[in-house]
mmCIF file of C-alpha atoms in Angstrom:
data_model
loop_
_atom_site.group_PDB
_atom_site.id
_atom_site.type_symbol
_atom_site.label_atom_id
_atom_site.label_comp_id
_atom_site.label_asym_id
_atom_site.label_seq_id
_atom_site.Cartn_x
_atom_site.Cartn_y
_atom_site.Cartn_z
ATOM 1 C CA GLN A 1 12.081 19.826 -15.218
ATOM 2 C CA LEU A 2 12.363 17.418 -12.232
ATOM 3 C CA GLN A 3 9.794 16.451 -9.812
ATOM 4 C CA ALA A 4 10.742 14.494 -6.703
ATOM 5 C CA SER A 5 8.148 12.705 -4.529
ATOM 6 C CA GLY A 6 7.751 9.872 -2.191
ATOM 7 C CA GLY A 7 9.250 11.097 1.050
ATOM 8 C CA GLY A 8 7.419 10.684 4.396
ATOM 9 C CA LEU A 9 7.751 9.407 7.876
ATOM 10 C CA VAL A 10 8.823 5.886 8.457
ATOM 11 C CA GLN A 11 10.038 3.837 11.265
ATOM 12 C CA ALA A 12 13.686 2.500 11.447
ATOM 13 C CA GLY A 13 14.013 -0.594 9.423
ATOM 14 C CA GLY A 14 11.152 0.468 7.112
ATOM 15 C CA SER A 15 11.034 1.318 3.471
ATOM 16 C CA LEU A 16 10.197 4.242 1.130
ATOM 17 C CA ARG A 17 10.366 4.549 -2.471
ATOM 18 C CA LEU A 18 11.310 7.973 -3.911
ATOM 19 C CA SER A 19 10.292 9.020 -7.538
ATOM 20 C CA CYS A 20 12.005 11.473 -9.794
ATOM 21 C CA ALA A 21 9.770 12.304 -12.784
ATOM 22 C CA ALA A 22 11.341 14.194 -15.642
ATOM 23 C CA SER A 23 9.262 16.462 -17.932
ATOM 24 C CA GLY A 24 10.694 14.570 -20.856
ATOM 25 C CA SER A 25 12.679 11.460 -21.221
ATOM 26 C CA THR A 26 15.581 10.741 -18.853
ATOM 27 C CA GLU A 27 17.508 9.402 -21.609
ATOM 28 C CA GLU A 28 18.906 12.727 -22.667
ATOM 29 C CA PHE A 29 20.936 12.912 -19.507
ATOM 30 C CA SER A 30 24.350 11.410 -19.013
ATOM 31 C CA TYR A 31 23.523 10.831 -15.233
ATOM 32 C CA ILE A 32 20.495 11.065 -13.181
ATOM 33 C CA GLY A 33 20.635 10.621 -9.453
ATOM 34 C CA TRP A 34 19.867 11.335 -5.853
ATOM 35 C CA TYR A 35 21.666 13.422 -3.329
ATOM 36 C CA ARG A 36 20.414 14.164 0.240
ATOM 37 C CA GLN A 37 21.040 17.070 2.838
ATOM 38 C CA ALA A 38 20.519 16.645 6.387
ATOM 39 C CA PRO A 39 20.183 19.697 8.648
ATOM 40 C CA GLY A 40 23.613 21.333 9.215
ATOM 41 C CA LYS A 41 25.201 19.079 6.695
ATOM 42 C CA GLN A 42 26.480 19.522 3.207
ATOM 43 C CA ARG A 43 24.384 17.960 0.254
ATOM 44 C CA GLU A 44 25.861 14.468 -0.264
ATOM 45 C CA PHE A 45 25.641 11.949 -3.054
ATOM 46 C CA VAL A 46 23.352 8.896 -2.489
ATOM 47 C CA ALA A 47 23.094 7.057 -5.857
ATOM 48 C CA ALA A 48 23.055 7.665 -9.578
ATOM 49 C CA ARG A 49 22.441 5.916 -12.827
ATOM 50 C CA SER A 50 24.272 6.559 -16.026
ATOM 51 C CA SER A 51 22.699 6.667 -19.451
ATOM 52 C CA GLY A 52 24.350 3.361 -20.112
ATOM 53 C CA GLY A 53 22.720 1.840 -17.205
ATOM 54 C CA SER A 54 25.459 1.553 -14.824
ATOM 55 C CA VAL A 55 24.788 2.508 -11.116
ATOM 56 C CA ASN A 56 26.789 3.672 -8.325
ATOM 57 C CA TYR A 57 26.034 4.183 -4.671
ATOM 58 C CA ALA A 58 27.468 5.947 -1.633
ATOM 59 C CA GLU A 59 28.905 3.466 0.702
ATOM 60 C CA ALA A 60 26.488 4.345 3.502
ATOM 61 C CA VAL A 61 23.550 3.119 1.401
ATOM 62 C CA LYS A 62 24.998 0.103 -0.521
ATOM 63 C CA GLY A 63 22.928 -3.129 -0.141
ATOM 64 C CA ARG A 64 19.932 -1.079 1.162
ATOM 65 C CA PHE A 65 19.078 1.532 -1.552
ATOM 66 C CA THR A 66 18.425 0.589 -5.191
ATOM 67 C CA ILE A 67 18.122 3.172 -8.056
ATOM 68 C CA SER A 68 16.242 2.229 -11.058
ATOM 69 C CA ARG A 69 14.510 3.703 -14.164
ATOM 70 C CA ALA A 70 10.882 3.060 -15.179
ATOM 71 C CA ASN A 71 10.325 1.405 -18.555
ATOM 72 C CA ALA A 72 8.819 4.662 -19.798
ATOM 73 C CA ALA A 73 12.195 6.132 -19.130
ATOM 74 C CA ASN A 74 10.884 9.459 -17.731
ATOM 75 C CA THR A 75 10.989 8.443 -14.057
ATOM 76 C CA VAL A 76 13.810 7.256 -11.855
ATOM 77 C CA TYR A 77 13.201 5.674 -8.556
ATOM 78 C CA LEU A 78 15.126 5.176 -5.326
ATOM 79 C CA GLN A 79 13.955 2.206 -3.485
ATOM 80 C CA MET A 80 15.138 2.624 0.256
ATOM 81 C CA ASN A 81 15.107 -0.273 2.566
ATOM 82 C CA SER A 82 16.196 -0.822 5.998
ATOM 83 C CA LEU A 83 16.062 2.764 6.703
ATOM 84 C CA LYS A 84 18.157 4.157 9.587
ATOM 85 C CA PRO A 85 17.601 7.352 11.459
ATOM 86 C CA GLU A 86 20.864 8.738 9.821
ATOM 87 C CA ASP A 87 19.221 8.451 6.448
ATOM 88 C CA ALA A 88 16.716 11.226 7.423
ATOM 89 C CA ALA A 89 17.232 14.174 5.155
ATOM 90 C CA VAL A 90 15.807 16.171 2.304
ATOM 91 C CA TYR A 91 16.397 14.080 -0.876
ATOM 92 C CA TYR A 92 16.954 15.780 -4.138
ATOM 93 C CA CYS A 93 17.134 14.320 -7.645
ATOM 94 C CA ASN A 94 19.608 15.719 -10.064
ATOM 95 C CA ALA A 95 20.228 15.215 -13.776
ATOM 96 C CA VAL A 96 23.234 16.331 -15.853
ATOM 97 C CA LEU A 97 23.768 16.430 -19.520
ATOM 98 C CA SER A 98 27.735 16.423 -19.469
ATOM 99 C CA SER A 99 29.533 13.085 -19.440
ATOM 100 C CA TYR A 100 32.381 14.093 -16.937
ATOM 101 C CA GLY A 101 34.776 11.881 -18.736
ATOM 102 C CA SER A 102 32.418 9.090 -18.425
ATOM 103 C CA THR A 103 33.626 8.085 -15.078
ATOM 104 C CA TRP A 104 31.928 7.937 -11.794
ATOM 105 C CA GLU A 105 34.861 9.996 -10.204
ATOM 106 C CA GLY A 106 34.306 12.687 -12.649
ATOM 107 C CA TYR A 107 30.662 12.755 -12.098
ATOM 108 C CA LYS A 108 30.782 12.801 -8.339
ATOM 109 C CA SER A 109 33.482 15.280 -8.076
ATOM 110 C CA ARG A 110 31.743 17.916 -10.408
ATOM 111 C CA ASP A 111 30.495 21.345 -9.353
ATOM 112 C CA LEU A 112 27.000 20.539 -7.897
ATOM 113 C CA ASP A 113 25.858 23.883 -9.526
ATOM 114 C CA ASP A 114 26.012 21.754 -12.767
ATOM 115 C CA GLY A 115 22.777 20.124 -13.978
ATOM 116 C CA TYR A 116 19.240 20.291 -13.157
ATOM 117 C CA TRP A 117 17.765 19.853 -9.513
ATOM 118 C CA GLY A 118 14.213 18.866 -8.576
ATOM 119 C CA GLN A 119 12.739 20.234 -5.507
ATOM 120 C CA GLY A 120 13.597 18.144 -2.331
ATOM 121 C CA THR A 121 11.404 15.534 -0.663
ATOM 122 C CA LEU A 122 11.715 15.048 3.035
ATOM 123 C CA VAL A 123 12.434 11.669 4.611
ATOM 124 C CA THR A 124 12.022 11.279 8.220
ATOM 125 C CA VAL A 125 13.068 7.991 9.993
ATOM 126 C CA SER A 126 11.974 7.570 13.618
ATOM 127 C CA SER A 127 14.036 5.361 15.844
#
């Protein structure tokens, strides 16, 4: 139901744009966002967009990454600028139907087994 793409190899300081395409409209989801997992580490929150249009970012990516939705509403993007070697990871898009109390805290503290996951897309950043 979710198809992630756009990963690749980039030099530090460079940019990539990831895409998450849904088989239907993303408007049915309460939240759609991106997580990443580096080797040996747990999956971590990167950015998300609520159905109301508000966005939230991990501190590590604020000011460098931007999440947005295409006008057609079936694709969500993650524009990643000023990439750092520590951004290297497999990036996953995720979408959930539940509202989790309509708070970012509720969404980010949920069981990650909830919702739908796309296959990952690998981002490699060379120093």
